[in-house]
Coordinates of C-alpha atoms and ligand atoms in Angstrom, one line a residue:
X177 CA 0.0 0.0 0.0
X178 CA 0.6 3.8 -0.6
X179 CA 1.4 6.3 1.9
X180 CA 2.0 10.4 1.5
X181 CA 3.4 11.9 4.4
X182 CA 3.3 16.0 3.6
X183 CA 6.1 16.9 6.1
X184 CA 9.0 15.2 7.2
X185 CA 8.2 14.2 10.8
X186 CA 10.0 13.2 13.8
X187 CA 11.5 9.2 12.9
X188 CA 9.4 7.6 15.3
X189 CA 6.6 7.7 13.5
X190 CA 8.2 7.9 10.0
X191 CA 10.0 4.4 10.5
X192 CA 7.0 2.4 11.9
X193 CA 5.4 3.6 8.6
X194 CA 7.9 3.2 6.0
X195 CA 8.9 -0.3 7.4
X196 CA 4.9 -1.5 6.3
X197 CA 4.6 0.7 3.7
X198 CA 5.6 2.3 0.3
X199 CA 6.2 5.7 2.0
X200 CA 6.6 8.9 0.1
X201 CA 7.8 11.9 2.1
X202 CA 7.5 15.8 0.9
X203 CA 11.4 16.2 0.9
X204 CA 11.0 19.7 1.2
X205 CA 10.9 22.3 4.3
X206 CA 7.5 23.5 3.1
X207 CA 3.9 23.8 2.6
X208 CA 2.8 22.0 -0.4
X209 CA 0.9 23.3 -2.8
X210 CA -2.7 22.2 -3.5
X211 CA -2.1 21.0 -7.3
X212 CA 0.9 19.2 -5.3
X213 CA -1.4 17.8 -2.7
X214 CA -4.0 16.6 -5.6
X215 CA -1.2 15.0 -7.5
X216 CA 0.5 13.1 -4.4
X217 CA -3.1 11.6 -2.9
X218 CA -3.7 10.4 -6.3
X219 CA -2.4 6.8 -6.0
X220 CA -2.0 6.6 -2.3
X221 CA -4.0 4.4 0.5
X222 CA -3.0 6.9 3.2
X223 CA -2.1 10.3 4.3
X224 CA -0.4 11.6 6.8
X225 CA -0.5 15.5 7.1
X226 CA -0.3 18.0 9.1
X227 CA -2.4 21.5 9.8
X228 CA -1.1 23.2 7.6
X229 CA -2.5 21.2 5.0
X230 CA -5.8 22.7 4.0
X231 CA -7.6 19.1 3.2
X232 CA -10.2 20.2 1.3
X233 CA -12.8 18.3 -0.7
X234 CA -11.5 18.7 -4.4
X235 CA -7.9 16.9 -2.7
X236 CA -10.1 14.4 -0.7
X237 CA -12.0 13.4 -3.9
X238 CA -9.1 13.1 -6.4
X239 CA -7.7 10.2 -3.7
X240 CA -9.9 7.8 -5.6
X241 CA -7.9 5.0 -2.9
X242 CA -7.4 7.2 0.4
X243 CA -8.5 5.1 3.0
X244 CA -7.4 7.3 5.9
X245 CA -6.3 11.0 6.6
X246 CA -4.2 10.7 9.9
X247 CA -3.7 14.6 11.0
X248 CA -0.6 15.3 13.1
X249 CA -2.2 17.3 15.4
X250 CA -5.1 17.2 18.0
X251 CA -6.9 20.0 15.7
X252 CA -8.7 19.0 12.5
X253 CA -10.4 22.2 11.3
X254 CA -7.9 22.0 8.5
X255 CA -9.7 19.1 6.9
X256 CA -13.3 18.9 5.6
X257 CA -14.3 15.8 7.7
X258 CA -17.6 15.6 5.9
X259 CA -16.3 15.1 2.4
X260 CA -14.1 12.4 3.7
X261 CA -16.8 10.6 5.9
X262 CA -19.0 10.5 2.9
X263 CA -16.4 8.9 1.0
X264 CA -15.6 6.8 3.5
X265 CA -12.0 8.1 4.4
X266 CA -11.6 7.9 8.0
X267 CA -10.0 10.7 9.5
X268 CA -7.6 10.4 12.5
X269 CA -6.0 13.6 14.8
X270 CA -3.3 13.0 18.4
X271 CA -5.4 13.8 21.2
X272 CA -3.7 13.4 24.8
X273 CA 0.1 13.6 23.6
X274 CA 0.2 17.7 23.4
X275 CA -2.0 18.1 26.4
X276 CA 0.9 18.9 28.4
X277 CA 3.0 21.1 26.4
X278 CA 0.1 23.1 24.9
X279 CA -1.0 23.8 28.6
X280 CA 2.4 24.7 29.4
X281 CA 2.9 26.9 26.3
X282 CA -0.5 28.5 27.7
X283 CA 1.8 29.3 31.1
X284 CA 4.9 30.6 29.3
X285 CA 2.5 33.6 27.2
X286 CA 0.8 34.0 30.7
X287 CA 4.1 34.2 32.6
X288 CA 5.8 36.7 29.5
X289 CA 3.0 38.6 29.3
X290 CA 2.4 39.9 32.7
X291 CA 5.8 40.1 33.6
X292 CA 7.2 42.2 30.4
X293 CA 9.9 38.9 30.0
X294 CA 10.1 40.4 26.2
X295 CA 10.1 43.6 26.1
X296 CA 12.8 42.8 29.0
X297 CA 14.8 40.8 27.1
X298 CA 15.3 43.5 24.2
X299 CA 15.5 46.2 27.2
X300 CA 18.6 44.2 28.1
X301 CA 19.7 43.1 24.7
X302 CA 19.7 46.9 23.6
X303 CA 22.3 47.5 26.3
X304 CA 20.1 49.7 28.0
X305 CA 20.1 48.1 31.5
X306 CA 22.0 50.2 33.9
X307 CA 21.2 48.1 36.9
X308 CA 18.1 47.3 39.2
X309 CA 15.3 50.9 39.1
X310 CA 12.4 51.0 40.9
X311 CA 10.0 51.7 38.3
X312 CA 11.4 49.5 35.8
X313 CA 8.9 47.2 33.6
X314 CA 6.4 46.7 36.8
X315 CA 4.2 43.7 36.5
X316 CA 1.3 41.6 37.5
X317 CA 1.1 39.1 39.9
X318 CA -0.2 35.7 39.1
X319 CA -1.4 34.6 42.6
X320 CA -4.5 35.8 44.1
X321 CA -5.6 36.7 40.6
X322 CA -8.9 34.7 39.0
X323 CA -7.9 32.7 35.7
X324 CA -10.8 31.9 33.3
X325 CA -10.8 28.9 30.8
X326 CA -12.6 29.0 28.0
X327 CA -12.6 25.4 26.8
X328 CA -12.2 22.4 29.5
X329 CA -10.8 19.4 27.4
X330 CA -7.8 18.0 27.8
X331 CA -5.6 21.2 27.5
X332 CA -8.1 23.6 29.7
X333 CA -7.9 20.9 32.3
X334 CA -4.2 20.8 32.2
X335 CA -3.6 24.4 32.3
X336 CA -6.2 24.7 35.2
X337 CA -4.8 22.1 37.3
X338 CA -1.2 24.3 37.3
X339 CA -3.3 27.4 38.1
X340 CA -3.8 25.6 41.6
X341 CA 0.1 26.1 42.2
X342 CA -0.1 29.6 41.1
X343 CA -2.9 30.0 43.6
X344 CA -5.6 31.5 41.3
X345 CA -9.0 31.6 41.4
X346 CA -10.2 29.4 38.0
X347 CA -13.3 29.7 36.5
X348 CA -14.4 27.7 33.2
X349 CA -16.9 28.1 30.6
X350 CA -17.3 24.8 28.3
X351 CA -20.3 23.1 26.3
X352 CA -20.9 20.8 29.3
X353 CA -20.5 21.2 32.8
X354 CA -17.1 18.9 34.8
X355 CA -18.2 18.2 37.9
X356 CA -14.9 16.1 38.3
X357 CA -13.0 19.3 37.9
X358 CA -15.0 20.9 40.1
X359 CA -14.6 19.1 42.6
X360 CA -11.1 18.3 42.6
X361 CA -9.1 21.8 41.7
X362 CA -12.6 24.1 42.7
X363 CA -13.0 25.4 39.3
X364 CA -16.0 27.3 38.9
X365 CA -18.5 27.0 35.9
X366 CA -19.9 30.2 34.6
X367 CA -21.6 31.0 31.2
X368 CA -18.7 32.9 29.0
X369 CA -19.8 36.3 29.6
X370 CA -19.6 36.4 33.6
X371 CA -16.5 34.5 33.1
X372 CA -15.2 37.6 30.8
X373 CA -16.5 40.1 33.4
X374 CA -14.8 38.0 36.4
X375 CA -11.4 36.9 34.8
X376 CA -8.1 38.7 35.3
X377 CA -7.0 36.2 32.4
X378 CA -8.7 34.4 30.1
X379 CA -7.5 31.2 28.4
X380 CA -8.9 29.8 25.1
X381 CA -8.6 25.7 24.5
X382 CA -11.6 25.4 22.6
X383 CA -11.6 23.9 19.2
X384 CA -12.4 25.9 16.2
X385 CA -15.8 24.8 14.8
X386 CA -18.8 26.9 13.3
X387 CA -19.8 27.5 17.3
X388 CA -16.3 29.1 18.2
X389 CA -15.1 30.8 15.2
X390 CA -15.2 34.2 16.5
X391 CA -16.3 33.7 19.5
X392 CA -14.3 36.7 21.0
X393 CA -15.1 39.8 19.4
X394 CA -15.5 43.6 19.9
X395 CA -18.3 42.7 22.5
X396 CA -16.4 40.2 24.3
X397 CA -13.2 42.1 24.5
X398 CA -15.1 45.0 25.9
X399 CA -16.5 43.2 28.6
X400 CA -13.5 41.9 29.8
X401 CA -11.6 44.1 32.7
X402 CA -9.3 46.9 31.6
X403 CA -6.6 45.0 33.5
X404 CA -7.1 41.3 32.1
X405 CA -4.8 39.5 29.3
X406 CA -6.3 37.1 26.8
X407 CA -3.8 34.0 25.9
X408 CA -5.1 32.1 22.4
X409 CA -3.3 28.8 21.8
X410 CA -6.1 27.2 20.3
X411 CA -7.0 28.8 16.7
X412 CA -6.7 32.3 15.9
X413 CA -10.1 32.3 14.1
X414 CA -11.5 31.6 17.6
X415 CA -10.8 35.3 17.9
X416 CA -11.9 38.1 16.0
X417 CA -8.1 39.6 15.0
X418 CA -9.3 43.1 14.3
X419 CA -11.5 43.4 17.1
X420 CA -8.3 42.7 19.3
X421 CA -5.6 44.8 18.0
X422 CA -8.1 47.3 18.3
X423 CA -8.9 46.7 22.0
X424 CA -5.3 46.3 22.3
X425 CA -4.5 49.7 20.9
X426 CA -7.0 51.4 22.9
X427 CA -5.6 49.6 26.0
X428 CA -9.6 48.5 26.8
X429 CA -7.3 45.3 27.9
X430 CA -3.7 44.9 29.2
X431 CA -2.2 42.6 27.2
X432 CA -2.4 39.4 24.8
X433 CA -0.3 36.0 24.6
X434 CA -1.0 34.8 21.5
X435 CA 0.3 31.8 19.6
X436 CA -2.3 31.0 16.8
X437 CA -3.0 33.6 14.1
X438 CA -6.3 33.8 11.7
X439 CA -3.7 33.8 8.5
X440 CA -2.3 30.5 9.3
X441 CA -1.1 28.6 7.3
X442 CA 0.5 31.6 5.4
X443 CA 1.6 33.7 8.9
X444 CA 0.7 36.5 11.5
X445 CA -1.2 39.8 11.7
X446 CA 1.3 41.8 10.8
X447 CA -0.8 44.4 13.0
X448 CA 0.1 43.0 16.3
X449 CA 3.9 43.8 15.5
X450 CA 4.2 47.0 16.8
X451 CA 2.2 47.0 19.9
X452 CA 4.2 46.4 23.2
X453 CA 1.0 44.6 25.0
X454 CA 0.8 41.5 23.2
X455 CA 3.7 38.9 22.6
X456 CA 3.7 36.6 19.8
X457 CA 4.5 33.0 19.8
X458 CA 4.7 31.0 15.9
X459 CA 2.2 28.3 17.0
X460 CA 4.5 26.8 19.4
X461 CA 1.8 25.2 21.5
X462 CA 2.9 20.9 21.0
X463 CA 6.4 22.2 19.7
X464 CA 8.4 19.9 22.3
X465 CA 10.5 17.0 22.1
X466 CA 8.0 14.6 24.0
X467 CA 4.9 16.0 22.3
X468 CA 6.3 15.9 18.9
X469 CA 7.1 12.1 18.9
X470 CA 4.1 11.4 20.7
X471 CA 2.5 12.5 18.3
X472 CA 4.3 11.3 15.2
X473 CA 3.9 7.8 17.2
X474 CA 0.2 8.5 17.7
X475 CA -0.4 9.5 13.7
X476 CA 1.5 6.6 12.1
X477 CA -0.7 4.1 15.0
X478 CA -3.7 5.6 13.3
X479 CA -3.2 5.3 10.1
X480 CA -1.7 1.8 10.0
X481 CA -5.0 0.8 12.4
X482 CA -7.1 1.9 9.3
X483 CA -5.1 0.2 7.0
X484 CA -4.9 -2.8 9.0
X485 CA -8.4 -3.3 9.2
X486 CA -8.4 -2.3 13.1
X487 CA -10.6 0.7 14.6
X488 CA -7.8 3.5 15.4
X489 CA -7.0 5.1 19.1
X490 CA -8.2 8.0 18.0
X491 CA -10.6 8.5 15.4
X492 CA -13.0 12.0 14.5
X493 CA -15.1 10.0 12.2
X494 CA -16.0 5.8 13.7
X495 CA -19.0 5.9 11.9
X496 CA -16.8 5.1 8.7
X497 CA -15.3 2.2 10.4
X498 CA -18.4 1.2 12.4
X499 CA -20.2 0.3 9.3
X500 CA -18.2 -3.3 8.2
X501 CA -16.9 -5.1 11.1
X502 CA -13.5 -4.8 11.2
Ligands
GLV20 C1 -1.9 22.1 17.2 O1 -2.3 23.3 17.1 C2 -2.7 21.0 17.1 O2 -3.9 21.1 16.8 O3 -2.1 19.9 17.2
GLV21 C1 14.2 42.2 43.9 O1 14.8 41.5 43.2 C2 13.2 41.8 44.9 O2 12.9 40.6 44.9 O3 12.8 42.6 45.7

C-alpha cells in the first residue's frame, strides 16, 4: 500500500510507517501546494498530514484509494471531515500527547506577558540596562488573581490544574459542565460572559468549529476588565483579529499571549507587531520533544490501524469504520 506523508516528521513515526509501507515523504521544508497535494493523494492508501494542510474536498476526492487522513495534530479544522466521511475516508488527529505542552505553552505567554519577559529581554539586549530601578517594567502578579478557561478538554484541564500552584481563582466556561474538575481543583462553571466580566485572564482551549469561530469579538473584548490578558493557543479564528488589536490599541485590555493567528497557514497579523502589550508566539503550542514524537507515534498508530483493518485510538469520524466489522 501507498502512503503520503506532507512533512517530514520526527523518525518515530516515520519508521513504523515506512517499514509497512511504500512511504513517500515531501522532501521539502515547506507547505505543499494544492495541485501538489492533488497529484500526491492520487495513488495513495493513506495520508499523513499536518495542519497546515488545507484538506479540502476537491484533494479528498481526487484520492480515488485514500482510506485514511491521519492529522498530526489534536486540531482537525484543517480538513473537511464531511467530504471524507462520505467517502468513506476515516480521519484520524493526536489527542492526549500535546495536552501537556500546549497547557504549558498557555503558562509561558501568561508568565511573558504579565511580567514584560520580552520587552525585558530586548531592554537588556539593547544595552540599555544600567542596573536594578524601581520603576522599571512593573508587573502583574499571578497569585491571588482569577484565571478563566474558556474550553475544559484535555488542555483547559491541564492548564487549570497548574493554576492551583499559582494559587488563582479558575473559572471555566465549556459546552458541558465537569463536575470532576469541580470538585477536585474548585474550578467554577460560569456562562462565558460572567467568566469575561470575572477573569483577570482568560485562556482559550476550545476547538475551532462553526460555534467558536469568532467567539471573541468587539463585545467580548469589551466586557473583559481593563486589566485582564487574553492568551489564544487554540485557533486564531477563535478570535476576532481586528476586534483585538483594536482593544489592544485602545488599551480596553492589558495585554495578549497569543500563539495562533487567523492567517495561518500563510503567517501572522502583521498588526500585532508593533504593539508592546501583546507577545507573539509562531504556534508553538505541542512544539516539544515529548509531544512531537508522541505525536508522530500517535499519527503513524492511526493510520496503519485503518489500513490494518483495526478501529484506530483516536478517530473523529468511527461511523466510517463502524459500518463493516473490522
Ligand atoms: C496544534 O495546534 C494541534 O492542533 O495539534
Ligand atoms: C528584587 O529583586 C526583589 O525581589 O525585591
Amino acid at each position: 500500500m501507498k502512503v503520503f506523508v506532507t512533512r517530514s516528521i520526527p523518525e518515530k513515526g516515520l519508521r513504523k510507517i515506512k517499514k509497512r509501507y511504500d512511504t513517500e515523504v515531501n522532501p521539502e521544508p515547506r507547505r505543499l501546494e494544492k495541485e501538489e497535494m492533488i497529484d500526491a493523494v492520487r495513488d495513495k492508501e493513506a495520508l499523513l498530514c499536518t495542519l497546515t494542510d488545507m484538506i479540502d474536498r476537491e484533494i479528498i476526492e481526487s484520492g480515488k484509494d485514500l482510506k485514511v487522513i491521519s492529522n498530526y495534530a489534536v486540531g482537525y479544522d484543517n480538513i473537511d471531515v464531511e467530504a471524507a466521511t462520505e467517502k468513506g475516508i476515516a480521519v484520524t488527529n493526536t489527542p492526549g500527547v500535546l495536552t501537556d505542552a500546549t497547557a504549558e505553552m498557555a503558562w509561558a505567554l501568561m508568565l511573558a506577558i504579565s511580567r514584560h519577559l520580552v520587552e525585558g529581554d530586548t531592554f537588556v539586549r539593547q544595552d540599555r540596562f544600567e542596573g536594578w530601578d524601581p520603576t522599571l517594567l512593573i508587573g502583574t502578579e499571578l497569585k491571588g488573581k482569577t484565571l478563566g478557561i474558556v474550553g475544559m478538554g484535555n488542555i483547559g484541564q491541564a492548564v487549570a490544574k497548574r493554576a492551583v500552584g499559582f494559587e488563582m481563582d479558575i473559572l471555566y466556561h465549556n459546552r458541558s459542565r465537569k463536575p470532576e474538575i469541580e470538585k477536585t481543583i474548585g474550578a467554577k462553571y460560569l456562562d462565558l460572559e460572567t467568566l469575561l466580566e470575572d477573569s483577570d485572564f482568560v485562556s482559550l482551549h476550545v476547538p475551532l468549529t462553526e460555534e467558536t469561530r469568532g467567539m471573541i469579538g468587539k463585545e467580548e473584548l469589551k466586557i473583559m476588565k481593563e486589566s485582564a490578558y487574553l492568551i489564544n493557543t487554540a485557533r486564531g479564528e477563535v478570535v476576532d483579529e481586528d476586534a483585538l488589536v483594536d482593544a489592544l490599541r485602545r488599551n480596553e485590555i492589558s495585554g495578549a499571549g497569543i500563539d495562533v493567528y487567523a492567517d495561518e497557514p500563510y503567517g501572522a497579523n502583521s498588526d500585532y507587531y508593533d504593539l508592546d502589550n501583546v507577545v507573539l508566539a509562531p504556534h508553538l503550542g505541542s512544539a516539544s520533544h515529548k509531544a512531537r514524537n508522541g505525536m508522530a507515534e500517535m499519527a503513524a498508530e492511526n493510520l496503519i490501524a485503518v489500513l490494518e483493518d483495526g478501529m484506530p485510538e483516536n478517530i473523529v469520524n468511527p461511523e466510517v469504520l463502524k459500518e463493516e466489522i473490522r
